[in-house]
Amino acid sequence: MKQLQKPEVLAPAGTMEKLKIAIDYGADAVYIGGDAYGLRSRAGNFSFEEMQAGADYAHAHHAKVYVAANIVAHEGDLAGAGDYFRQVRDHGIDAVIVSDPSLVETAITQAPGLAVHLSTQASATNWETLNFWQDEGLERIVLAREVGVAEIKEIRKHTDIEIEAFIHGAMCIGYSGRCVLSNHMGLRDANRGGCAQNCRWKYDLFEMPTLGDHESLLGQNSQGKTEDFSMSAVDMSMIEHIPDLVEAGVNSLKIEGRMKTVHYVSTVANVYHKAVADYCADPEHYTLDPKLVDELWKVAQREMSTGFYYGTPDENDELFGQRRKRPRYKFVGQVLAYDSATHTVTVQQRNNFGIGDKIEFYGPEFTHHEQTVADLYDEDGVAIERAPHAMQVVTFTCDTPVAKGDFIRAQEVKRPVSAR
């Protein structure tokens, strides 16, 4: 049997709730943002006290926490960086993810003992670059997103530094995530945490034969609507290629999405944890469970592809033309308690659901249970048809035992608007 090093599953954690959920659902490590130097200014970034609490929770569950500090620094951005990195270190964080050379040097020289990982923003694409950064004192390199599997294999032959690679989630259209479109169009610097995601907007193409005249060149689809396009990539998914990544020598499999929902974080961490564990347990006889692929589509926002891993992306890797139809699921609740004597589950509602809805419970280690809601009661035990109020606590019959903390999803169904 092959002896393989099991890679780390690294999940995003935009809030403390997501940090705990990611770890509970199988992540070996999470990455978060602090109050400075990160590229997600609108995420639920962590104070130092929250970093400590997050690190304590992670370490108690044999997991790690990394802090992203990967801005492109301008004049004035470096003030206080040394103290910031020392605080990060002293509050239990395992590593910082940095791209700017000045911040790399600051972290290494002014916060000794704090591991430094090179961000994908630094565009590391060859083994000579990895060895350079290793000589500078870094422990891990997050490869540029433009690096292919064959290149990773070649890189691994010439270096023993840890390699991290993105394997799932939204991919920036800019080279290694560096883009000036947001700054140009909205004075929000994507490289300093202010991205407005202009590439995701809908655009049209116009012919302008004379000044002031314009006519769309895109035409209409079969429904008579103009086929707008974006400058946006489809999402990444390498779930079907875990063996290639492990055998190429990737040490950490990174999931994008610090601003995504708990539904997304729990589902994707759960799936990749299961796939990696299954492969590393028996690589000779491994076959991907198709249920794992189906599970990822339940939280997919866009079509998915393998990006640059097996060649240069083409028009099928961009959001262009007709969209693939896919089922849409909503996160409807979380289990608070289960009474095995009465077969009753207590749930905190997160989205409207009710009697007659087909729901799906899921939990860590890929546990699943589907059923149709047959009865429903509010906190006072009064029978109700639906649970429409946010965070409402309800109970209903559930014949299969479920665990506290399990999540519930339901496929979105368009309901008729009632007449007034």
PDB file of C-alpha atoms in Angstrom, residues 40-203:
ATOM      1  CA  ARG A  40     -11.365  41.134   3.210  1.00  0.00           C
ATOM      2  CA  SER A  41     -12.288  44.368   4.964  1.00  0.00           C
ATOM      3  CA  ARG A  42     -15.995  43.443   4.908  1.00  0.00           C
ATOM      4  CA  ALA A  43     -15.531  39.998   6.486  1.00  0.00           C
ATOM      5  CA  GLY A  44     -16.196  39.497  10.204  1.00  0.00           C
ATOM      6  CA  ASN A  45     -12.571  40.142  11.105  1.00  0.00           C
ATOM      7  CA  PHE A  46     -11.207  39.088  14.502  1.00  0.00           C
ATOM      8  CA  SER A  47     -10.020  41.229  17.404  1.00  0.00           C
ATOM      9  CA  PHE A  48      -7.017  39.978  19.359  1.00  0.00           C
ATOM     10  CA  GLU A  49      -9.313  38.642  22.073  1.00  0.00           C
ATOM     11  CA  GLU A  50     -11.334  36.755  19.468  1.00  0.00           C
ATOM     12  CA  MET A  51      -8.125  35.395  17.952  1.00  0.00           C
ATOM     13  CA  GLN A  52      -7.200  33.977  21.351  1.00  0.00           C
ATOM     14  CA  ALA A  53     -10.623  32.410  21.788  1.00  0.00           C
ATOM     15  CA  GLY A  54     -10.487  30.967  18.288  1.00  0.00           C
ATOM     16  CA  ALA A  55      -6.990  29.592  18.802  1.00  0.00           C
ATOM     17  CA  ASP A  56      -8.005  28.043  22.117  1.00  0.00           C
ATOM     18  CA  TYR A  57     -10.979  26.303  20.483  1.00  0.00           C
ATOM     19  CA  ALA A  58      -8.882  25.107  17.542  1.00  0.00           C
ATOM     20  CA  HIS A  59      -6.028  23.788  19.660  1.00  0.00           C
ATOM     21  CA  ALA A  60      -8.464  21.960  21.945  1.00  0.00           C
ATOM     22  CA  HIS A  61      -9.686  20.168  18.799  1.00  0.00           C
ATOM     23  CA  HIS A  62      -6.169  19.543  17.397  1.00  0.00           C
ATOM     24  CA  ALA A  63      -6.562  22.188  14.704  1.00  0.00           C
ATOM     25  CA  LYS A  64      -4.644  25.356  13.785  1.00  0.00           C
ATOM     26  CA  VAL A  65      -5.499  28.999  13.060  1.00  0.00           C
ATOM     27  CA  TYR A  66      -3.757  31.224  10.508  1.00  0.00           C
ATOM     28  CA  VAL A  67      -4.266  34.978  10.103  1.00  0.00           C
ATOM     29  CA  ALA A  68      -4.311  36.582   6.643  1.00  0.00           C
ATOM     30  CA  ALA A  69      -2.228  39.765   6.461  1.00  0.00           C
ATOM     31  CA  ASN A  70      -1.770  39.761   2.704  1.00  0.00           C
ATOM     32  CA  ILE A  71      -2.330  43.343   1.534  1.00  0.00           C
ATOM     33  CA  VAL A  72      -0.024  45.065  -0.943  1.00  0.00           C
ATOM     34  CA  ALA A  73       1.367  47.697   1.417  1.00  0.00           C
ATOM     35  CA  HIS A  74       1.522  51.372   0.447  1.00  0.00           C
ATOM     36  CA  GLU A  75       3.289  54.170   2.279  1.00  0.00           C
ATOM     37  CA  GLY A  76       1.733  54.500   5.713  1.00  0.00           C
ATOM     38  CA  ASP A  77       0.432  50.917   5.830  1.00  0.00           C
ATOM     39  CA  LEU A  78       3.452  49.564   7.688  1.00  0.00           C
ATOM     40  CA  ALA A  79       3.142  51.651  10.835  1.00  0.00           C
ATOM     41  CA  GLY A  80       2.536  49.375  13.808  1.00  0.00           C
ATOM     42  CA  ALA A  81       3.018  46.135  11.840  1.00  0.00           C
ATOM     43  CA  GLY A  82       5.660  44.769  14.213  1.00  0.00           C
ATOM     44  CA  ASP A  83       3.421  45.216  17.236  1.00  0.00           C
ATOM     45  CA  TYR A  84       0.488  43.725  15.321  1.00  0.00           C
ATOM     46  CA  PHE A  85       2.417  40.547  14.476  1.00  0.00           C
ATOM     47  CA  ARG A  86       3.679  40.198  18.057  1.00  0.00           C
ATOM     48  CA  GLN A  87       0.114  40.479  19.318  1.00  0.00           C
ATOM     49  CA  VAL A  88      -1.040  37.874  16.797  1.00  0.00           C
ATOM     50  CA  ARG A  89       1.728  35.532  17.971  1.00  0.00           C
ATOM     51  CA  ASP A  90       1.031  36.139  21.651  1.00  0.00           C
ATOM     52  CA  HIS A  91      -2.691  35.431  21.192  1.00  0.00           C
ATOM     53  CA  GLY A  92      -2.055  31.872  20.075  1.00  0.00           C
ATOM     54  CA  ILE A  93      -2.141  32.140  16.279  1.00  0.00           C
ATOM     55  CA  ASP A  94      -0.132  29.458  14.474  1.00  0.00           C
ATOM     56  CA  ALA A  95       0.947  31.448  11.388  1.00  0.00           C
ATOM     57  CA  VAL A  96       0.362  34.595   9.354  1.00  0.00           C
ATOM     58  CA  ILE A  97      -0.255  34.624   5.599  1.00  0.00           C
ATOM     59  CA  VAL A  98       1.667  37.506   4.021  1.00  0.00           C
ATOM     60  CA  SER A  99       2.446  38.677   0.483  1.00  0.00           C
ATOM     61  CA  ASP A 100       4.281  42.011   0.774  1.00  0.00           C
ATOM     62  CA  PRO A 101       8.074  41.542   1.268  1.00  0.00           C
ATOM     63  CA  SER A 102       8.221  44.360   3.806  1.00  0.00           C
ATOM     64  CA  LEU A 103       5.532  42.699   5.921  1.00  0.00           C
ATOM     65  CA  VAL A 104       7.273  39.337   5.537  1.00  0.00           C
ATOM     66  CA  GLU A 105      10.492  40.836   6.892  1.00  0.00           C
ATOM     67  CA  THR A 106       8.644  42.614   9.679  1.00  0.00           C
ATOM     68  CA  ALA A 107       6.897  39.425  10.803  1.00  0.00           C
ATOM     69  CA  ILE A 108      10.108  37.402  10.768  1.00  0.00           C
ATOM     70  CA  THR A 109      12.348  39.943  12.498  1.00  0.00           C
ATOM     71  CA  GLN A 110       9.907  41.562  14.931  1.00  0.00           C
ATOM     72  CA  ALA A 111       7.730  38.595  15.891  1.00  0.00           C
ATOM     73  CA  PRO A 112      10.180  35.680  16.231  1.00  0.00           C
ATOM     74  CA  GLY A 113       8.426  32.367  16.746  1.00  0.00           C
ATOM     75  CA  LEU A 114       5.469  33.277  14.516  1.00  0.00           C
ATOM     76  CA  ALA A 115       5.386  31.096  11.395  1.00  0.00           C
ATOM     77  CA  VAL A 116       5.028  32.983   8.110  1.00  0.00           C
ATOM     78  CA  HIS A 117       3.244  31.615   5.028  1.00  0.00           C
ATOM     79  CA  LEU A 118       3.543  33.320   1.650  1.00  0.00           C
ATOM     80  CA  SER A 119       0.171  34.342   0.207  1.00  0.00           C
ATOM     81  CA  THR A 120      -1.020  33.361  -3.261  1.00  0.00           C
ATOM     82  CA  GLN A 121      -0.948  37.120  -3.965  1.00  0.00           C
ATOM     83  CA  ALA A 122       2.840  36.848  -4.216  1.00  0.00           C
ATOM     84  CA  SER A 123       2.544  34.696  -7.377  1.00  0.00           C
ATOM     85  CA  ALA A 124       4.967  31.886  -6.526  1.00  0.00           C
ATOM     86  CA  THR A 125       5.079  29.682  -9.632  1.00  0.00           C
ATOM     87  CA  ASN A 126       8.489  27.917  -9.622  1.00  0.00           C
ATOM     88  CA  TRP A 127      10.741  25.981  -7.248  1.00  0.00           C
ATOM     89  CA  GLU A 128      13.509  28.596  -7.340  1.00  0.00           C
ATOM     90  CA  THR A 129      11.069  31.122  -5.874  1.00  0.00           C
ATOM     91  CA  LEU A 130       9.975  28.668  -3.192  1.00  0.00           C
ATOM     92  CA  ASN A 131      13.569  28.033  -2.188  1.00  0.00           C
ATOM     93  CA  PHE A 132      14.249  31.775  -2.054  1.00  0.00           C
ATOM     94  CA  TRP A 133      11.411  32.306   0.395  1.00  0.00           C
ATOM     95  CA  GLN A 134      12.420  29.272   2.430  1.00  0.00           C
ATOM     96  CA  ASP A 135      15.904  30.765   2.768  1.00  0.00           C
ATOM     97  CA  GLU A 136      14.237  33.953   4.015  1.00  0.00           C
ATOM     98  CA  GLY A 137      12.636  31.975   6.841  1.00  0.00           C
ATOM     99  CA  LEU A 138       9.152  31.099   5.559  1.00  0.00           C
ATOM    100  CA  GLU A 139       7.602  27.732   6.373  1.00  0.00           C
ATOM    101  CA  ARG A 140       4.921  27.468   3.685  1.00  0.00           C
ATOM    102  CA  ILE A 141       4.090  28.803   0.227  1.00  0.00           C
ATOM    103  CA  VAL A 142       0.536  29.252  -1.049  1.00  0.00           C
ATOM    104  CA  LEU A 143       1.068  28.675  -4.752  1.00  0.00           C
ATOM    105  CA  ALA A 144      -0.197  31.052  -7.395  1.00  0.00           C
ATOM    106  CA  ARG A 145      -3.570  29.897  -8.678  1.00  0.00           C
ATOM    107  CA  GLU A 146      -2.108  29.629 -12.169  1.00  0.00           C
ATOM    108  CA  VAL A 147       0.137  26.663 -11.292  1.00  0.00           C
ATOM    109  CA  GLY A 148      -0.816  23.272 -12.762  1.00  0.00           C
ATOM    110  CA  VAL A 149      -0.565  19.766 -11.297  1.00  0.00           C
ATOM    111  CA  ALA A 150       2.413  18.846 -13.512  1.00  0.00           C
ATOM    112  CA  GLU A 151       4.229  21.986 -12.345  1.00  0.00           C
ATOM    113  CA  ILE A 152       3.522  21.144  -8.690  1.00  0.00           C
ATOM    114  CA  LYS A 153       5.116  17.735  -9.190  1.00  0.00           C
ATOM    115  CA  GLU A 154       8.219  19.368 -10.655  1.00  0.00           C
ATOM    116  CA  ILE A 155       8.332  21.969  -7.870  1.00  0.00           C
ATOM    117  CA  ARG A 156       8.116  19.224  -5.230  1.00  0.00           C
ATOM    118  CA  LYS A 157      11.177  17.473  -6.683  1.00  0.00           C
ATOM    119  CA  HIS A 158      13.332  20.512  -5.906  1.00  0.00           C
ATOM    120  CA  THR A 159      12.048  21.798  -2.573  1.00  0.00           C
ATOM    121  CA  ASP A 160      10.872  20.502   0.784  1.00  0.00           C
ATOM    122  CA  ILE A 161       9.025  23.645   1.931  1.00  0.00           C
ATOM    123  CA  GLU A 162       5.320  23.143   2.674  1.00  0.00           C
ATOM    124  CA  ILE A 163       3.022  23.742  -0.311  1.00  0.00           C
ATOM    125  CA  GLU A 164      -0.533  25.012  -0.025  1.00  0.00           C
ATOM    126  CA  ALA A 165      -2.949  25.238  -2.966  1.00  0.00           C
ATOM    127  CA  PHE A 166      -6.512  26.432  -3.493  1.00  0.00           C
ATOM    128  CA  ILE A 167      -8.840  23.549  -4.278  1.00  0.00           C
ATOM    129  CA  HIS A 168     -12.368  24.945  -3.971  1.00  0.00           C
ATOM    130  CA  GLY A 169     -14.351  28.163  -4.130  1.00  0.00           C
ATOM    131  CA  ALA A 170     -14.584  31.472  -5.953  1.00  0.00           C
ATOM    132  CA  MET A 171     -11.554  32.365  -8.059  1.00  0.00           C
ATOM    133  CA  CYS A 172     -10.446  35.931  -8.776  1.00  0.00           C
ATOM    134  CA  ILE A 173     -10.071  36.756 -12.477  1.00  0.00           C
ATOM    135  CA  GLY A 174      -6.952  38.807 -11.716  1.00  0.00           C
ATOM    136  CA  TYR A 175      -3.552  37.125 -11.905  1.00  0.00           C
ATOM    137  CA  SER A 176      -3.008  35.533  -8.473  1.00  0.00           C
ATOM    138  CA  GLY A 177      -5.821  37.708  -7.180  1.00  0.00           C
ATOM    139  CA  ARG A 178      -4.156  41.024  -8.023  1.00  0.00           C
ATOM    140  CA  CYS A 179      -6.602  43.423  -9.659  1.00  0.00           C
ATOM    141  CA  VAL A 180      -7.037  47.180 -10.100  1.00  0.00           C
ATOM    142  CA  LEU A 181     -10.534  47.100 -11.610  1.00  0.00           C
ATOM    143  CA  SER A 182     -12.264  47.923  -8.317  1.00  0.00           C
ATOM    144  CA  ASN A 183      -9.878  50.801  -7.658  1.00  0.00           C
ATOM    145  CA  HIS A 184     -10.323  52.174 -11.185  1.00  0.00           C
ATOM    146  CA  MET A 185     -14.125  51.992 -11.199  1.00  0.00           C
ATOM    147  CA  GLY A 186     -14.997  52.646  -7.575  1.00  0.00           C
ATOM    148  CA  LEU A 187     -11.876  53.907  -5.770  1.00  0.00           C
ATOM    149  CA  ARG A 188     -11.862  50.732  -3.669  1.00  0.00           C
ATOM    150  CA  ASP A 189      -8.430  49.103  -3.674  1.00  0.00           C
ATOM    151  CA  ALA A 190      -8.801  45.324  -4.022  1.00  0.00           C
ATOM    152  CA  ASN A 191      -5.155  44.865  -3.041  1.00  0.00           C
ATOM    153  CA  ARG A 192      -5.731  46.607   0.276  1.00  0.00           C
ATOM    154  CA  GLY A 193      -9.005  44.898   1.259  1.00  0.00           C
ATOM    155  CA  GLY A 194     -11.660  46.920  -0.559  1.00  0.00           C
ATOM    156  CA  CYS A 195     -12.640  44.800  -3.572  1.00  0.00           C
ATOM    157  CA  ALA A 196     -16.069  45.672  -4.996  1.00  0.00           C
ATOM    158  CA  GLN A 197     -16.053  42.526  -7.184  1.00  0.00           C
ATOM    159  CA  ASN A 198     -16.576  44.500 -10.385  1.00  0.00           C
ATOM    160  CA  CYS A 199     -15.675  41.416 -12.410  1.00  0.00           C
ATOM    161  CA  ARG A 200     -18.906  39.805 -11.169  1.00  0.00           C
ATOM    162  CA  TRP A 201     -21.073  42.594 -12.576  1.00  0.00           C
ATOM    163  CA  LYS A 202     -23.053  42.086 -15.772  1.00  0.00           C
ATOM    164  CA  TYR A 203     -21.722  43.799 -18.868  1.00  0.00           C
TER     165      TYR A 203
END
